[in-house]
XYZ file of C-alpha atoms in Angstrom:
603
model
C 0.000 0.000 0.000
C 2.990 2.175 0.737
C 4.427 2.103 -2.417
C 0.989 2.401 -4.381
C 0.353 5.704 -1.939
C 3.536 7.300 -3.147
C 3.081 6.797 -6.793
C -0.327 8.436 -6.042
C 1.166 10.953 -4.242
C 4.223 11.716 -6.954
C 0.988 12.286 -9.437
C -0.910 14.863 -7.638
C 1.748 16.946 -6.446
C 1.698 18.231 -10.417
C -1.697 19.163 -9.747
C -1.572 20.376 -5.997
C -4.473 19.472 -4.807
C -5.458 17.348 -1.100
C -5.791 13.253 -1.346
C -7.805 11.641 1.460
C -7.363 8.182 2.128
C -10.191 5.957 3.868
C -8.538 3.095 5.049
C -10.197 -0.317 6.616
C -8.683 -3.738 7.402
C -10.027 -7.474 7.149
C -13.333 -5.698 5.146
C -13.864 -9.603 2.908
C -16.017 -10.978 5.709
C -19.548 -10.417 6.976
C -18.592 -10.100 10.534
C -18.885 -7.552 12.922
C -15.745 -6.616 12.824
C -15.313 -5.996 9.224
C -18.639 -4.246 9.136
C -17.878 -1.965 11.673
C -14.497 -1.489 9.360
C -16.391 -1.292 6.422
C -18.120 2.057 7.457
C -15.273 4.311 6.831
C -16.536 4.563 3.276
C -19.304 5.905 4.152
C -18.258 8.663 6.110
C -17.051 11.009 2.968
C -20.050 12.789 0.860
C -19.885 11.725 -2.380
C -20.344 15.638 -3.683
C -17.076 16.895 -1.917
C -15.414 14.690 -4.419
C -14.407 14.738 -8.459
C -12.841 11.287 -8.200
C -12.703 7.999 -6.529
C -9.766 5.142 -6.326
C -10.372 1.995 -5.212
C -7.688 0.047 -4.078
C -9.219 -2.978 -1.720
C -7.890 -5.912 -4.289
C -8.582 -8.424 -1.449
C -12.044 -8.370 -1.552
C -13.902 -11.125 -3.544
C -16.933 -9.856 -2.434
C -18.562 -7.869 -5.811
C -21.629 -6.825 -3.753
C -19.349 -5.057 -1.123
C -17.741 -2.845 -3.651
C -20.833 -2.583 -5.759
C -22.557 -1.013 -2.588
C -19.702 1.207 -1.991
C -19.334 2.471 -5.249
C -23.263 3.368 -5.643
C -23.866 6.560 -4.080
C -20.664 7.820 -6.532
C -22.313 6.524 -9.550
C -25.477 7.871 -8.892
C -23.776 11.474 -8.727
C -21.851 10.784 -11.762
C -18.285 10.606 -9.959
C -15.901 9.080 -12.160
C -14.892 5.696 -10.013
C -11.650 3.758 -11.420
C -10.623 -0.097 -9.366
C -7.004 -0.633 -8.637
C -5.920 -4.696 -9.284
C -9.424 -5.633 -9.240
C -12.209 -5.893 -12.280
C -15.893 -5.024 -11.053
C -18.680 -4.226 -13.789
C -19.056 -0.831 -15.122
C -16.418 0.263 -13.252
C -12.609 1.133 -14.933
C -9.690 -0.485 -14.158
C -6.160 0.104 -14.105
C -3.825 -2.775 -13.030
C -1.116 -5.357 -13.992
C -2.053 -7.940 -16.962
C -2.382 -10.662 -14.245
C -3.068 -13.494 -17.106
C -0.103 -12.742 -19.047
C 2.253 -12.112 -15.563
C 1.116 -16.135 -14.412
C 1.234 -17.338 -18.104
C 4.832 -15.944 -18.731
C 5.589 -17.593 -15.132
C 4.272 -20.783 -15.899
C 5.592 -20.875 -19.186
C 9.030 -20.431 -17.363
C 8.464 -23.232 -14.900
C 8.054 -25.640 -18.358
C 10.659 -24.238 -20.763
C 13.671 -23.315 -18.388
C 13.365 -26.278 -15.156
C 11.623 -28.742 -17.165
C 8.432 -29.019 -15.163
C 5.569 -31.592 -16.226
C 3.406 -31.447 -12.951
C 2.568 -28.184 -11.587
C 0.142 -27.527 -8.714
C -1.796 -23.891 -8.583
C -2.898 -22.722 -5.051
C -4.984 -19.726 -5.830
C -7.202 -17.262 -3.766
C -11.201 -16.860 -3.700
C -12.800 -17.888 -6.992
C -14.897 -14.815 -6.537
C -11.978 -12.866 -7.152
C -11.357 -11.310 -10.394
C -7.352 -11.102 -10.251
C -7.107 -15.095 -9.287
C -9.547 -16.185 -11.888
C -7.388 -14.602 -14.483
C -4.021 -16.254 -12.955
C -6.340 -20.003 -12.858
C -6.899 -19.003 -16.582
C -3.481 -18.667 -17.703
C -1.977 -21.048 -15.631
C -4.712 -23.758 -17.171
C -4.270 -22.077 -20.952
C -0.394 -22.795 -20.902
C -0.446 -26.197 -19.017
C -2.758 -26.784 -22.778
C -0.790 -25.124 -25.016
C 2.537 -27.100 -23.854
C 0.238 -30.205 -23.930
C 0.516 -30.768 -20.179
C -2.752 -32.151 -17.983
C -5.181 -30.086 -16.302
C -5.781 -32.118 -12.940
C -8.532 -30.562 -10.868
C -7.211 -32.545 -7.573
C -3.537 -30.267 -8.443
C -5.871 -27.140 -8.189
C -6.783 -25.631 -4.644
C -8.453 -22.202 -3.921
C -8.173 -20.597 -0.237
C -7.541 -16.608 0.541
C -4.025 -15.341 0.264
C -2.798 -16.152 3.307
C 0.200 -17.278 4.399
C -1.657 -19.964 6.610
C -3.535 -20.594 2.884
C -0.352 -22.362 1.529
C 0.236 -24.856 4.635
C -3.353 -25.711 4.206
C -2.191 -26.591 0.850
C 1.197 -28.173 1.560
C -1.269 -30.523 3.630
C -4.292 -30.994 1.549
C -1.931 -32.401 -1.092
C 0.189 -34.643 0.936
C -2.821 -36.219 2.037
C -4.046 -37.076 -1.604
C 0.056 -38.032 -2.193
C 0.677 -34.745 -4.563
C 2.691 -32.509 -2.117
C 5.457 -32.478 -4.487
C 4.792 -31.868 -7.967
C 7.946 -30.469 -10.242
C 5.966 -26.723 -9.620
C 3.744 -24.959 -6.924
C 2.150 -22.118 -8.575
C 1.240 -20.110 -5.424
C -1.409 -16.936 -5.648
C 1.326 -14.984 -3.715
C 4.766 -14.608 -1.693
C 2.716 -15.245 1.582
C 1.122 -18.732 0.574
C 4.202 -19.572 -1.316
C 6.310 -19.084 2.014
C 3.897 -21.098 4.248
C 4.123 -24.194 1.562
C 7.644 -23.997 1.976
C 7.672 -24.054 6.085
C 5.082 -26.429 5.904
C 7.331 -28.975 3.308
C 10.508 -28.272 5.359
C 9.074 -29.965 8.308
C 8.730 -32.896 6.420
C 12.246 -32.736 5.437
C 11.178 -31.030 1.818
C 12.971 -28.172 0.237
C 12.869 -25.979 -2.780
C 13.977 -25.911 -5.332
C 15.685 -29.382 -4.817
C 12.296 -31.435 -4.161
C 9.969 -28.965 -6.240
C 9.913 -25.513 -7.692
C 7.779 -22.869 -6.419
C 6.542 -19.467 -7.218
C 4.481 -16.356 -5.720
C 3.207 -13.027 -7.013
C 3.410 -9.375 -5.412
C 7.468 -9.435 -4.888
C 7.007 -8.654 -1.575
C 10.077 -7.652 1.282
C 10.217 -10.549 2.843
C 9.806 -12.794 -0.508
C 12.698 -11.594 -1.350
C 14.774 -12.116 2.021
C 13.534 -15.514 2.258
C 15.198 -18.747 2.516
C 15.045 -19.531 -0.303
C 14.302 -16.345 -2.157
C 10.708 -16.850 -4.031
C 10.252 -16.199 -7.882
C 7.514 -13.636 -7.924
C 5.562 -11.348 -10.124
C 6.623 -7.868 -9.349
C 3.622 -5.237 -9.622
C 5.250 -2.138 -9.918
C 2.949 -0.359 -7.056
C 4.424 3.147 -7.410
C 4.354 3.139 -11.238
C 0.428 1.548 -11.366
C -0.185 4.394 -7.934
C 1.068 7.033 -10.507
C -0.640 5.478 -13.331
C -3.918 5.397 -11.498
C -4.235 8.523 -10.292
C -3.162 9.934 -14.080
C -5.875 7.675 -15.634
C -8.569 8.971 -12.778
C -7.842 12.565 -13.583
C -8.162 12.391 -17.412
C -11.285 10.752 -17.099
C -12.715 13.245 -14.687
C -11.501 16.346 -17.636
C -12.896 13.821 -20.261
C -9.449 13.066 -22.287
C -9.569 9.144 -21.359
C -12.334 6.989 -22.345
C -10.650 3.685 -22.249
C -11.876 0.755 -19.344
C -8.646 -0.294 -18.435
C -4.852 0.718 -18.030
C -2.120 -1.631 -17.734
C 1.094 -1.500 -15.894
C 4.154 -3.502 -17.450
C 4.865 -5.700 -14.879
C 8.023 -7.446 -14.133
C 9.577 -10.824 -12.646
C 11.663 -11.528 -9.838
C 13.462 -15.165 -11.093
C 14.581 -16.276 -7.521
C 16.409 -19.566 -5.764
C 12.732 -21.176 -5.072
C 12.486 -21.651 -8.992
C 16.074 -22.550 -9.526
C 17.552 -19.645 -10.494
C 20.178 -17.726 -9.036
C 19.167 -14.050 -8.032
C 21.616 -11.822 -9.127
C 23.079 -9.950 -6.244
C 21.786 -12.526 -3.703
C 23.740 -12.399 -0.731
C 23.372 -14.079 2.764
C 25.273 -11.268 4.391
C 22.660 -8.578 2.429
C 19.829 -11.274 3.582
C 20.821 -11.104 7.183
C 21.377 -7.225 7.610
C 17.753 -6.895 6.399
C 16.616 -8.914 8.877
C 18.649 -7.886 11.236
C 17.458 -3.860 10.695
C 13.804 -5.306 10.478
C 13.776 -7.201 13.618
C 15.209 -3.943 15.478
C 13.051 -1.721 13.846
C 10.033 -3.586 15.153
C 11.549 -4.307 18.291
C 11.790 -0.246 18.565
C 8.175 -0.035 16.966
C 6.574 -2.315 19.569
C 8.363 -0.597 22.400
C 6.169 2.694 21.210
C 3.101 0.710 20.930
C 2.965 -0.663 24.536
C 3.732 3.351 25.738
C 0.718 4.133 23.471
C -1.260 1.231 24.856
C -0.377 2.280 28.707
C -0.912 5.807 27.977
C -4.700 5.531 26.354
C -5.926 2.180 27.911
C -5.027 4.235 31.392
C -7.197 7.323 30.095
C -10.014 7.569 32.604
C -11.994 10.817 30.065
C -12.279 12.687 26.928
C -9.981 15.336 28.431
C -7.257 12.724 29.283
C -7.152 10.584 26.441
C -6.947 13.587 24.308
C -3.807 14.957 25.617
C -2.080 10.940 25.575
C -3.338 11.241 21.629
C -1.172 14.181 21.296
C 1.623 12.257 23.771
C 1.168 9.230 21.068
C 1.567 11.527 17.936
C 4.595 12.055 19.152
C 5.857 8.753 20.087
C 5.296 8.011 16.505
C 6.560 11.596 14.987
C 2.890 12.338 13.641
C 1.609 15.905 13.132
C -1.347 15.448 14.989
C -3.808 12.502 15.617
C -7.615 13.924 15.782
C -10.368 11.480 16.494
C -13.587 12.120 16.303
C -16.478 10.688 18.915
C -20.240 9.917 18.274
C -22.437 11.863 20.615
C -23.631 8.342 22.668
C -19.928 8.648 23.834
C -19.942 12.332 25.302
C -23.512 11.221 26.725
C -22.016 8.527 28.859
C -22.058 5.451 26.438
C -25.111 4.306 27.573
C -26.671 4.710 23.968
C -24.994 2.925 21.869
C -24.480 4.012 18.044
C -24.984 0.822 16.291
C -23.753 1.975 13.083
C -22.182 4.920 11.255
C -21.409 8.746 12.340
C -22.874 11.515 13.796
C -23.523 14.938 11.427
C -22.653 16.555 15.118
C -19.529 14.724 16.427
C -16.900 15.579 19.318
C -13.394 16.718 18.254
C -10.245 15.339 20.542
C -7.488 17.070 18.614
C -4.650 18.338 21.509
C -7.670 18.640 24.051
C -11.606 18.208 23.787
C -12.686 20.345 21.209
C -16.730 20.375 21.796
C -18.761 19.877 19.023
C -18.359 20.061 15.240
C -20.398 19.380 12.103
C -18.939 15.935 10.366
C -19.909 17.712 6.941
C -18.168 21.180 7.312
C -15.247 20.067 9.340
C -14.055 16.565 8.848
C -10.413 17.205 9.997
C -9.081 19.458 12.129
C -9.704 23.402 11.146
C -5.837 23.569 11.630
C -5.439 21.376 8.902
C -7.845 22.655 6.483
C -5.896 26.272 6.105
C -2.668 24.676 5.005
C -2.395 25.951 1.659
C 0.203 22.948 0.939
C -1.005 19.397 -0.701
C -1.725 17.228 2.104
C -2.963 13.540 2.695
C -5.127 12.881 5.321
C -5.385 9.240 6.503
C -9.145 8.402 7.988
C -9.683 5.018 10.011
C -12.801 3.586 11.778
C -13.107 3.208 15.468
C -15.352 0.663 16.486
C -15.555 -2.313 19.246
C -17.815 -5.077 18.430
C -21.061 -3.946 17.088
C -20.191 -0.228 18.551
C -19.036 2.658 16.082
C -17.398 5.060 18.679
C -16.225 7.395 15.314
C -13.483 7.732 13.242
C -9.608 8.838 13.773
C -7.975 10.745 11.198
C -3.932 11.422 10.518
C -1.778 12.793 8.056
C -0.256 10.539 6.100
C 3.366 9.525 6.912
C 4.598 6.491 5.203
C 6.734 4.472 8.292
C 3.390 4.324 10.455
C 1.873 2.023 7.411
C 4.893 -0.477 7.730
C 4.442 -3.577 10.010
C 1.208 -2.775 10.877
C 1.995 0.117 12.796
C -1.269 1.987 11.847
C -3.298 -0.689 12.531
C -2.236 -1.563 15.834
C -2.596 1.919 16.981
C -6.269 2.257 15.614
C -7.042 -1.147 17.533
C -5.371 0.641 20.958
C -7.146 3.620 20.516
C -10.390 2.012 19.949
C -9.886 -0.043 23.060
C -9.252 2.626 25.089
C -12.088 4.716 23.681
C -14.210 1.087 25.183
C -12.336 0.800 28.264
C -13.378 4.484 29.170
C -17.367 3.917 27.609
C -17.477 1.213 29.927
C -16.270 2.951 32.719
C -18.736 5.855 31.986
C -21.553 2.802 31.917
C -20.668 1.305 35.172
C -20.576 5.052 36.666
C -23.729 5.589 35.079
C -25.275 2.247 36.585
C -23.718 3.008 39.816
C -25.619 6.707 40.058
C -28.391 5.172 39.108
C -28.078 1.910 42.038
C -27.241 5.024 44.432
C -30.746 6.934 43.561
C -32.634 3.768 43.978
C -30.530 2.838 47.304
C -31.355 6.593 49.077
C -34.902 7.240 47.549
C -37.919 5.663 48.876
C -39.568 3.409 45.459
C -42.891 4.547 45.614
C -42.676 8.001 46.423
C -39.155 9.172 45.308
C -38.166 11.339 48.320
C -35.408 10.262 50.109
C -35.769 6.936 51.789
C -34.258 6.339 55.358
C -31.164 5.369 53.914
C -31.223 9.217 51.820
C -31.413 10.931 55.213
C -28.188 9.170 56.406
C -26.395 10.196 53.714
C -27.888 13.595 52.905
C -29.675 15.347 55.942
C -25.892 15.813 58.217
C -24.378 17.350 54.952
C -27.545 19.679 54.625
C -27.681 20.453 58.157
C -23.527 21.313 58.334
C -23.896 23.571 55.308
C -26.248 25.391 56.560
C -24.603 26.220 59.301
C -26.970 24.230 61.512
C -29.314 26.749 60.767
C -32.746 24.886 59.875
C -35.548 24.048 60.663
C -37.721 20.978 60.566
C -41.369 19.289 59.807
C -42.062 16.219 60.635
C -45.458 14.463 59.446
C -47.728 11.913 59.525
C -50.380 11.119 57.473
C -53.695 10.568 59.523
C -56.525 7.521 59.234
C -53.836 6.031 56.756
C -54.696 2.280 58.722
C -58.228 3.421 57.868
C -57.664 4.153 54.477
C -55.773 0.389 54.321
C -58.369 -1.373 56.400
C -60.962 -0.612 54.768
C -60.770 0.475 50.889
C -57.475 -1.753 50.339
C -53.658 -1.032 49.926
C -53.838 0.640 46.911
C -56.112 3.376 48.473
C -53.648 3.544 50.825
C -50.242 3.788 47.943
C -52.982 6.867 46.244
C -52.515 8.650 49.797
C -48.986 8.067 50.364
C -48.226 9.538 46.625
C -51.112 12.352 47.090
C -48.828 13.524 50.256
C -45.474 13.064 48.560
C -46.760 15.543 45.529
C -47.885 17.639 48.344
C -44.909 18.146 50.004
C -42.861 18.527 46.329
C -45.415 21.672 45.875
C -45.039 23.049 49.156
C -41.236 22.589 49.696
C -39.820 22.923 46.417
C -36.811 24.754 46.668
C -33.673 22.841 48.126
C -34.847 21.380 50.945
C -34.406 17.707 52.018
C -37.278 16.032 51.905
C -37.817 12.361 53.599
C -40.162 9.603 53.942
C -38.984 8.169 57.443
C -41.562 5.208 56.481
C -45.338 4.120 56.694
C -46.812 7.360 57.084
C -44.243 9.378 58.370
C -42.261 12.065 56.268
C -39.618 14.763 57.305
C -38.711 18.295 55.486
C -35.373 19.845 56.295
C -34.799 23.091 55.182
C -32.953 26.415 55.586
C -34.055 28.515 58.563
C -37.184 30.896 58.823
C -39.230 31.873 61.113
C -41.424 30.322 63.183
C -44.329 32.025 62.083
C -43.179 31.411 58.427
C -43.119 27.589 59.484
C -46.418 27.329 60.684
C -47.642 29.304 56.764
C -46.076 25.920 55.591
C -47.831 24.180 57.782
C -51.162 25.520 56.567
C -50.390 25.418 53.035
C -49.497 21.742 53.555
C -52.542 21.304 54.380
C -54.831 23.094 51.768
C -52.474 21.331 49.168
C -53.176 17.729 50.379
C -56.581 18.265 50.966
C -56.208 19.030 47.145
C -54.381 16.672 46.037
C -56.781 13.805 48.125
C -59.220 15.382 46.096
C -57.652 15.201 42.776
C -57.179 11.735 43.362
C -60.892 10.766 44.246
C -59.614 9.794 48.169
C -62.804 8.082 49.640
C -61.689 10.326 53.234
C -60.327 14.071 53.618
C -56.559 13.738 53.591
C -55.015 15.237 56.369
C -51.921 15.283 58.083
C -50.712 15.844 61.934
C -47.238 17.892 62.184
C -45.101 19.186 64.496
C -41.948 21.559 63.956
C -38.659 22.700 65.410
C -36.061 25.012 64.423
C -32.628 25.504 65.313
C -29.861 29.038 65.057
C -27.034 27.691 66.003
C -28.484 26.501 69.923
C -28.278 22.349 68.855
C -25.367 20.871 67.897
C -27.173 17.486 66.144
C -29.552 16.791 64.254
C -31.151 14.237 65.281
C -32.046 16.517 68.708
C -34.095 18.197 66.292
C -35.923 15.334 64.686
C -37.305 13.882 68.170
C -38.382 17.536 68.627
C -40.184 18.002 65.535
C -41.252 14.359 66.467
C -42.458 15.167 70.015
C -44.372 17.769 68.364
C -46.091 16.028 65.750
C -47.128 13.791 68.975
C -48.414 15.708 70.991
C -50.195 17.119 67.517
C -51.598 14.027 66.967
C -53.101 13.177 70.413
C -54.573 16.549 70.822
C -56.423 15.701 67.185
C -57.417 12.597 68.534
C -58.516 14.063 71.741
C -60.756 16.617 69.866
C -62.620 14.063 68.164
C -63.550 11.960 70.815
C -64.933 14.853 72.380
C -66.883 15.944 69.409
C -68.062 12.249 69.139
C -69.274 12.352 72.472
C -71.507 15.063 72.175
C-alpha cells in the first residue's frame, strides 16, 4: 500500500491538490468486525469529491464494492478499481493473465516441469480467476494435464499455503515439479510447511508467488515472484482517474508492465543474492520492530489508562509524538460524550466531538471533517481516515496525516485497535458510573414516592444540616386515618394517599430542601431557617395542598396530616435533637387531634 500511496502521491503533487485516504482492514467478511471497518466509506459525501480510487484488491466480495461504489455513480463521480475488475467500473492494473502465463511458461521451458500444482485465492476474485486461466491455458498449449485434484483455492494467506502443503500430501501430490502459489505469503507457508517434512525448494519442487514482496525476497530460499510495480500503477492510477474526470480518457482499463523476480525457489540464481545482504535486512527489520513495539505498549499504557475525553486527548497528542505524527484527531459519536449508555450501532454523527490536543466540543462531520488547523494549510496534504469501532459499537473515526513508516508492520493498525480499546475501556467505565448513580438513587430514595428513603437521610440530611450552618428548621409528618384508608378500601387506596402527600410536600417545599419519607406514614422536610411564624404558613399550606391533592385523586376520606416543627440558630449541635423535637411535636399534635374528636363524638 505504501508504495501504491507514493506513486499516487508523486501524481498529484503536479496538480496540488489534497488526497484523502479511507482506510479499513479485514473488510472480505460479513462479521462484525469488518462491518464496523467497512463504514469508513461511508463517512465522505460523495459531492465533496471529483474522483474515486479503489484500491481494496482483497475483496472477492462484488456486492461489497458494488454497494460502496453506488452513491458515486449515482452522482456521476468518475470511479476507477485498482488490481481488481468489477462491472461498469474502470480499471487500471497489472495484466495478471499474461504475468502467471509468462511464469508458468518459465516453470516448463527453463526447469523442465511436467506437474505443476496452482494454489490460488477466492474464486470470486477477479485477479485469481485470471491467474487459474493462464496457468490452465499454458499447461494446454505445452500439452501438459489439467488435474482438478492439483488445483486448490483458499484466501491469500500465508496460513492458505500450509493448508495446501497438507491438503496435497494427504491425496500423495505434495510435491509436484511446480507450486504455482497466488502470492509470496502462501508460497512461504508451503515452503515451512514442506521443510518440516524434510522437503525443500527448489531441490524437491519448484515454487513461485506473485506481489514481490520484502520478505519474498529475504527468504530462505528467495521466491520467484511477479513484481507489480505499485508506485508506477499508484502514478498510473491517479493519471488515468484525472483524465477521465476532464474527459481526455475513455478507455476501461490501463495496464502497468509488470516485471519478474526469477529467484532460488524456482532454480535460479538471483543476481546480487547475498546471505550477508539477507541477514542485515533482517537484522534492521527485527530492530526496527523491536523499537516499533516498544512505542506501541507506551501508546497502549498511555490511552488504555485514560479515565476521560480530556485525558485521552492529551495521551493522543503524547502518542503523535511517540510516533513523529503531526497530529492525531479522532472524532467521537455523541452516545460517547452522553455517557455510552446509547450505543451508536452503526455509522457517524452529522454533530460529532473533536479530541485534537484537548476536547474540542462539538463540530459538524460535513463542514469540518479534519481538524480546522489542517484545512488552512495551503500545501497538498494527505489525510489518513480510520474507523473506530468495538464489536457492534461505532465510537467514530480517527484521522492522521499521512506519513509512510506508520503504514509499515502494521503500525497503523495496531494503533487504531489501541485507541479504539481505550475509547471502550473508558465507555465502559462511563456505563458502570452511570449504573452506579443510578443503584445510588434507587438505594437513598424511597420506590414509591421518590423522596429520600431512610437510607437518603443518612447520607444527605448531616451534609444539609452542616452547610447550613446548623441553621434549619424541621417538619415532621404523619399522614392521619392512613390504617383506615388500608383497612378498609385496600392497599392501593392507601399507595394513592402516600403519593397524594409526597406531591404535596414537592409543591409546598420545592426549593432545596431535604425532603424524607422516614416510612409508613411518616415524612420529614429539612430546610434552611425561617421563622417560626413562616413555618407554621407551611404548615397551613401543607394542608390546603393535600386536601387538594386527596381530592384530585378521588380519596374516599379528607386527607389530612398531623405535624409538628422545630427550628434551630445555632443553639443544637445534632440533628437528630431536632428530629425527636419536631417528632415530640407532631405527637403531641396528633393526640390533641385525637382528643378533639372523641370529644366531638361524644356530644
Amino acid at each position: 500500500m505504501c508504495k501504491l500511496i507514493r506513486g499516487v502521491q508523486r501524481r498529484i503533487g503536479r496538480e496540488e491538490m489534497d488526497l484523502y485516504i479511507f482506510n479499513a482492514y479485514d473488510i472480505v467478511e460479513n462479521f462484525d468486525y469488518q462491518k464496523k471497518e467497512r463504514e469508513i466509506y461511508c463517512l465522505p459525501n460523495p459531492d465533496d469529491y471529483d474522483g474515486v480510487l479503489v484500491a481494496i484488491s482483497s475483496v472477492g466480495n462484488i456486492p461489497i464494492v458494488e454497494e460502496l461504489v453506488k452513491p458515486y455513480q449515482k452522482q456521476g463521480k468518475k470511479f476507477l478499481s485498482i488490481e481488481q475488475e468489477f462491472p461498469g467500473i474502470y480499471y487500471a492494473g497489472i495484466n495478471n493473465y499474461r504475468a502467471v502465463y509468462k511464469l508458468v511458461e518459465h516453470m516448463i521451458m527453463c526447469h523442465g516441469c511436467k506437474t505443476l500444482n496452482f494454489a490460488g485465492g477466492p474464486r470470486d476474485h477477479s485477479e485469481n480467476m485470471e491467474r487459474y486461466q493462464a496457468y490452465c491455458d499454458c499447461l494446454r498449449d505445452y500439452n501438459l494435464e489439467v488435474d482438478e485434484k492439483r488445483i486448490c483455492f483458499y484466501s491469500f494467506e500465508y496460513a492458505d499455503g500450509i493448508r495446501a502443503y497438507e491438503e496435497w500430501k494427504r491425496l500423495g501430490l505434495h510435491l509436484p515439479d511446480a507450486v504455482i502459489c497466488g502470492n509470496d505469503d502462501m508460497a512461504m507457508g508451503y515452503c515451512v510447511a514442506a521443510e518440516k517434512d524434510g522437503y525443500f525448494a527448489p531441490e524437491d519442487f519448484c515454487i513461485t508467488g506473485f506481489d514481490n514482496i520484502d520478505e519474498g525476497q529475504h527468504f530462505s530460499p528467495s521466491i520467484t515472484s511477479v513484481n507489480r510495480q505499485w508506485e508506477q500503477l499508484g502514478y498510473n492510477s491517479m493519471d488515468k482517474l484525472l483524465a477521465l474526470i476532464d474527459g481526455s480518457e475513455s478507455a476501461p482499463k490501463c495496464y502497468t508492465e509488470e516485471s519478474y523476480s526469477l529467484n532460488e525457489s524456482c532454480g535460479c540464481r538471483r543476481d546480487g543474492k547475498s546471505a550477508g545482504r539477507d541477514f542485515i535486512y533482517l537484522f534492521k527489520r527485527k530492530k526496527w520492530e523491536e523499537f516499533m513495539n516498544n512505542r506501541q505498549r507506551v501508546a497502549r499504557q498511555l490511552l488504555c489508562g485514560s479515565l476521560d475525553d480530556e485525558e485521552i486527548a492529551r495521551n493522543l497528542e503524547a502518542c503523535s509524538d511517540l510516533f513523529h505524527l503531526s497530529g492525531i484527531a479522532v472524532y467521537l459519536n455523541q452516545f460517547f460524550i452522553e455517557g455510552g449508555l446509547r450505543q451508536r450501532k452503526q455509522g457517524y454523527d452529522k454533530s460529532m466531538q473533536l479530541l485534537f490536543r484537548e476536547p474540542r466540543g462539538m463540530v459538524s462531520r460535513e463542514e469540518q471533517m479534519i481538524p480546522a488547523e489542517w484545512m488552512s494549510d495551503t500545501k497538498p496534504q494527505v489525510f489518513l481516515f480510520s474507523p473506530l469501532h468495538f464489536l457492534d459499537c461505532s465510537f467514530g473515526y480517527c484521522v492522521i496525516r499521512y506519513e509512510e513508516r506508520i503504514m509499515m508492520n502494521r503500525n497503523h493498525r495496531t494503533l487504531m485497535e489501541t485507541i479504539s480499546l481505550a475509547l471502550e475501556n473508558i465507555r465502559q467505565r462511563m456505563s458502570l458510573n452511570n449504573m452506579n448513580r443510578q443503584l445510588q438513587r434507587l438505594y437513598v430514595r424511597d420506590a414509591l414516592t421518590g423522596l429520600y428513603n431512610r437510607s437518603g437521610y443518612g447520607e444527605k440530611a448531616n451534609a444539609y444540616f452542616q452547610e447550613k450552618n446548623r441553621k434549619v428548621y424541621l417538619i415532621y409528618l404523619d399522614l392521619d386515618n392512613l390504617k383506615y384508608i388500608n383497612d378498609n378500601y385496600g392497599h392501593a387506596a392507601g399507595d394513592k394517599a402516600i403519593l397524594a402527600a409526597a406531591k404535596a410536600i414537592r409543591r409546598v417545599f420545592c426549593n432545596d430542601e431535604i425532603r424524607v419519607r422516614m416510612g409508613g406514614d411518616e415524612f420529614l422536610v429539612i430546610g434552611s431557617f425561617i421563622s417560626e411564624a413562616d413555618i407554621v404558613e407551611k404548615e397551613k399550606e401543607m394542608e390546603r395542598c393535600l386536601a387538594s391533592y386527596g381530592r384530585k385523586e378521588n380519596m374516599p376520606t379528607i386527607l389530612r396530616a398531623s405535624m409538628g416543627h422545630a427550628w434551630n440558630e445555632g443553639r443544637y449541635e445534632n440533628l437528630e435533637t431536632l428530629v425527636q423535637l419536631a417528632d415530640s411535636e407532631m405527637y403531641r399534635t396528633k393526640q390533641n387531634r385525637k382528643k378533639a374528636n372523641c370529644r366531638d363524638k361524644s356530644k
